[in-house]
Short mmCIF file of C-alpha atoms and ligand atoms in Angstrom, two decimals:
data_model
loop_
_atom_site.label_atom_id
_atom_site.label_comp_id
_atom_site.label_asym_id
_atom_site.label_seq_id
_atom_site.Cartn_x
_atom_site.Cartn_y
_atom_site.Cartn_z
CA UNK A 1000 -0.02 0.02 0.04
CA UNK A 1001 1.11 3.53 -0.66
CA UNK A 1002 2.59 5.49 2.23
CA UNK A 1003 -0.03 7.74 3.88
CA UNK A 1004 0.48 11.56 3.30
CA UNK A 1005 -1.34 12.32 6.56
CA UNK A 1006 -1.13 9.64 9.42
CA UNK A 1007 -3.46 11.65 11.63
CA UNK A 1008 -6.08 14.22 10.93
CA UNK A 1009 -8.40 16.55 12.94
CA UNK A 1010 -11.57 17.56 11.18
CA UNK A 1011 -13.84 20.40 12.12
CA UNK A 1012 -17.54 20.12 11.15
CA UNK A 1013 -19.51 23.22 12.12
CA UNK A 1014 -22.99 22.63 13.76
CA UNK A 1015 -24.66 24.58 10.83
CA UNK A 1016 -23.06 22.02 8.41
CA UNK A 1017 -24.89 19.36 10.09
CA UNK A 1018 -28.27 21.07 9.83
CA UNK A 1019 -28.22 21.26 5.81
CA UNK A 1020 -30.84 23.54 4.16
CA UNK A 1021 -32.93 23.92 7.21
CA UNK A 1022 -29.99 25.72 8.97
CA UNK A 1023 -31.35 24.37 12.42
CA UNK A 1024 -31.40 20.94 14.00
CA UNK A 1025 -29.97 17.89 12.12
CA UNK A 1026 -30.20 16.53 8.57
CA UNK A 1027 -29.05 12.88 8.42
CA UNK A 1028 -28.20 13.13 4.56
CA UNK A 1029 -25.46 15.81 5.33
CA UNK A 1030 -23.36 13.52 7.59
CA UNK A 1031 -23.83 10.22 5.57
CA UNK A 1032 -21.19 11.56 3.00
CA UNK A 1033 -18.87 12.75 5.76
CA UNK A 1034 -19.24 9.39 7.37
CA UNK A 1035 -18.22 7.66 4.16
CA UNK A 1036 -15.08 9.65 3.76
CA UNK A 1037 -14.10 9.18 7.34
CA UNK A 1038 -14.48 5.52 6.92
CA UNK A 1039 -12.20 5.35 4.05
CA UNK A 1040 -9.51 7.42 5.85
CA UNK A 1041 -9.86 4.96 8.92
CA UNK A 1042 -9.66 1.89 6.61
CA UNK A 1043 -6.31 3.27 5.22
CA UNK A 1044 -4.94 3.46 8.86
CA UNK A 1045 -5.37 7.21 9.39
CA UNK A 1046 -5.86 8.28 12.88
CA UNK A 1047 -9.06 10.44 12.94
CA UNK A 1048 -10.15 13.15 15.35
CA UNK A 1049 -13.28 15.34 15.05
CA UNK A 1050 -14.36 18.64 16.50
CA UNK A 1051 -18.03 19.51 16.06
CA UNK A 1052 -19.70 22.90 16.58
CA UNK A 1053 -23.05 23.51 18.12
CA UNK A 1054 -24.36 26.48 16.12
CA UNK A 1055 -27.15 24.36 14.60
CA UNK A 1056 -28.70 24.44 18.13
CA UNK A 1057 -27.33 27.21 20.04
CA UNK A 1058 -24.93 30.06 19.90
CA UNK A 1059 -24.21 31.81 23.19
CA UNK A 1060 -23.88 35.35 21.97
CA UNK A 1061 -26.59 35.28 19.31
CA UNK A 1062 -29.23 33.26 20.98
CA UNK A 1063 -28.65 34.26 24.49
CA UNK A 1064 -28.21 37.81 23.96
CA UNK A 1065 -29.70 40.05 26.71
CA UNK A 1066 -31.75 37.00 28.07
CA UNK A 1067 -29.09 35.40 30.29
CA UNK A 1068 -25.54 35.63 31.51
CA UNK A 1069 -23.02 35.24 28.72
CA UNK A 1070 -21.27 32.32 30.40
CA UNK A 1071 -24.61 30.34 30.80
CA UNK A 1072 -25.37 31.03 27.30
CA UNK A 1073 -22.06 29.61 26.26
CA UNK A 1074 -22.44 26.64 28.43
CA UNK A 1075 -25.72 25.79 26.48
CA UNK A 1076 -23.57 26.01 23.28
CA UNK A 1077 -20.89 23.72 24.66
CA UNK A 1078 -23.66 21.13 25.53
CA UNK A 1079 -24.93 21.62 22.03
CA UNK A 1080 -21.60 20.48 20.72
CA UNK A 1081 -21.87 17.31 22.86
CA UNK A 1082 -25.27 16.39 21.37
CA UNK A 1083 -23.94 16.78 18.03
CA UNK A 1084 -20.97 14.54 18.72
CA UNK A 1085 -23.25 12.05 20.23
CA UNK A 1086 -25.38 12.15 17.03
CA UNK A 1087 -22.36 11.87 14.64
CA UNK A 1088 -20.83 9.24 16.71
CA UNK A 1089 -23.97 7.06 16.62
CA UNK A 1090 -24.06 7.29 12.84
CA UNK A 1091 -20.54 6.27 12.50
CA UNK A 1092 -21.11 3.24 14.93
CA UNK A 1093 -23.96 2.18 12.82
CA UNK A 1094 -21.62 1.68 9.81
CA UNK A 1095 -19.25 -0.25 11.95
CA UNK A 1096 -16.68 2.30 13.10
CA UNK A 1097 -15.40 2.47 16.58
CA UNK A 1098 -15.80 5.79 18.42
CA UNK A 1099 -15.28 7.54 21.70
CA UNK A 1100 -16.39 11.16 22.73
CA UNK A 1101 -14.20 13.11 24.98
CA UNK A 1102 -15.11 16.22 26.95
CA UNK A 1103 -13.11 19.01 28.80
CA UNK A 1104 -15.63 18.67 31.58
CA UNK A 1105 -17.49 15.77 33.21
CA UNK A 1106 -20.61 15.08 31.28
CA UNK A 1107 -22.11 11.80 32.35
CA UNK A 1108 -21.81 8.42 31.06
CA UNK A 1109 -22.07 9.12 27.23
CA UNK A 1110 -18.53 10.83 27.32
CA UNK A 1111 -15.34 10.53 28.90
CA UNK A 1112 -13.05 13.26 30.33
CA UNK A 1113 -10.35 14.38 27.91
CA UNK A 1114 -6.74 13.54 28.43
CA UNK A 1115 -3.98 13.26 26.01
CA UNK A 1116 -3.01 9.81 27.08
CA UNK A 1117 -6.64 8.65 26.51
CA UNK A 1118 -6.56 10.21 23.06
CA UNK A 1119 -3.36 8.44 22.16
CA UNK A 1120 -4.71 5.08 23.32
CA UNK A 1121 -7.83 5.66 21.09
CA UNK A 1122 -5.85 6.61 18.05
CA UNK A 1123 -3.57 3.62 18.46
CA UNK A 1124 -6.72 1.27 18.54
CA UNK A 1125 -8.28 2.95 15.40
CA UNK A 1126 -10.99 4.54 17.44
CA UNK A 1127 -12.43 7.71 15.78
CA UNK A 1128 -12.23 10.23 18.60
CA UNK A 1129 -14.78 13.12 19.02
CA UNK A 1130 -13.62 16.23 20.82
CA UNK A 1131 -16.93 17.68 22.31
CA UNK A 1132 -17.43 20.71 24.40
CA UNK A 1133 -15.04 23.04 22.84
CA UNK A 1134 -12.34 24.35 25.16
CA UNK A 1135 -14.79 23.87 28.27
CA UNK A 1136 -14.60 27.73 28.71
CA UNK A 1137 -17.16 30.31 27.79
CA UNK A 1138 -16.19 33.36 25.52
CA UNK A 1139 -14.56 30.70 23.11
CA UNK A 1140 -15.71 29.02 20.01
CA UNK A 1141 -15.02 25.36 18.84
CA UNK A 1142 -12.50 26.78 16.32
CA UNK A 1143 -10.24 27.47 19.59
CA UNK A 1144 -11.05 24.04 20.57
CA UNK A 1145 -9.57 22.73 17.23
CA UNK A 1146 -6.38 24.66 17.74
CA UNK A 1147 -5.96 23.40 21.36
CA UNK A 1148 -6.55 19.72 20.25
N1 UDP B 646 -18.80 27.53 23.04
C1 UDP B 646 -18.01 28.09 24.22
N2 UDP B 646 -16.83 27.79 24.38
C2 UDP B 646 -16.16 26.82 23.44
C3 UDP B 646 -16.72 26.31 22.44
C4 UDP B 646 -18.08 26.69 22.20
O1 UDP B 646 -18.62 28.79 24.89
O2 UDP B 646 -14.92 26.65 23.79
C5 UDP B 646 -20.19 27.89 22.85
C6 UDP B 646 -20.44 29.23 22.25
O3 UDP B 646 -21.46 29.84 22.81
C7 UDP B 646 -20.56 29.02 20.82
C8 UDP B 646 -21.34 27.58 20.92
O4 UDP B 646 -20.72 27.02 21.94
O5 UDP B 646 -21.30 30.07 20.09
C9 UDP B 646 -21.28 26.68 19.73
O6 UDP B 646 -19.96 26.57 19.14
P1 UDP B 646 -19.54 27.18 17.79
O7 UDP B 646 -20.16 28.54 17.58
O8 UDP B 646 -18.00 27.16 17.68
O9 UDP B 646 -20.29 26.24 16.76
P2 UDP B 646 -20.18 26.26 15.16
O10 UDP B 646 -20.25 27.63 14.71
O11 UDP B 646 -18.90 25.49 14.71
O12 UDP B 646 -21.36 25.46 14.80
#
């Protein structure tokens, strides 16, 4: 087999991209094509990480403006990214991929707390790894989360 150009990739999918033409919520047909591309990468032995936004459900500044504390609005946005990761992860699992979701804060049994050691263990096992919850801090976006991860 030809040598891989990239042995490890980190893909950012914005929440709005998951919503398709509706611009809100989730559209199954959108993620289906992403899923197929990721599966091909994984089958070639590429280690795959994903950061997913939450803008299809909630954006702290826009949706919470003047109605709540900024930090609480942003907390809702971070939880929206967790919901999106659960959704995409389930679709990936349905087609036979192994997945795990990591968060920078404790978030119940659907996710595990982020640590670099954990990520490396997952990557070595060929597990597609989701980085949910952004940075874990208000006043940031998932794009900052991408840079950190
Ligand atoms: N968010 C945050 N801290 C982070 C990442 C996200 O507070 O580290 C909140 C913020 O309110 C943001 C929302 O989560 O508007 C959704 O994230 P983002 O806007 O990055 O989603 P995308 O535009 O990629 O769908």
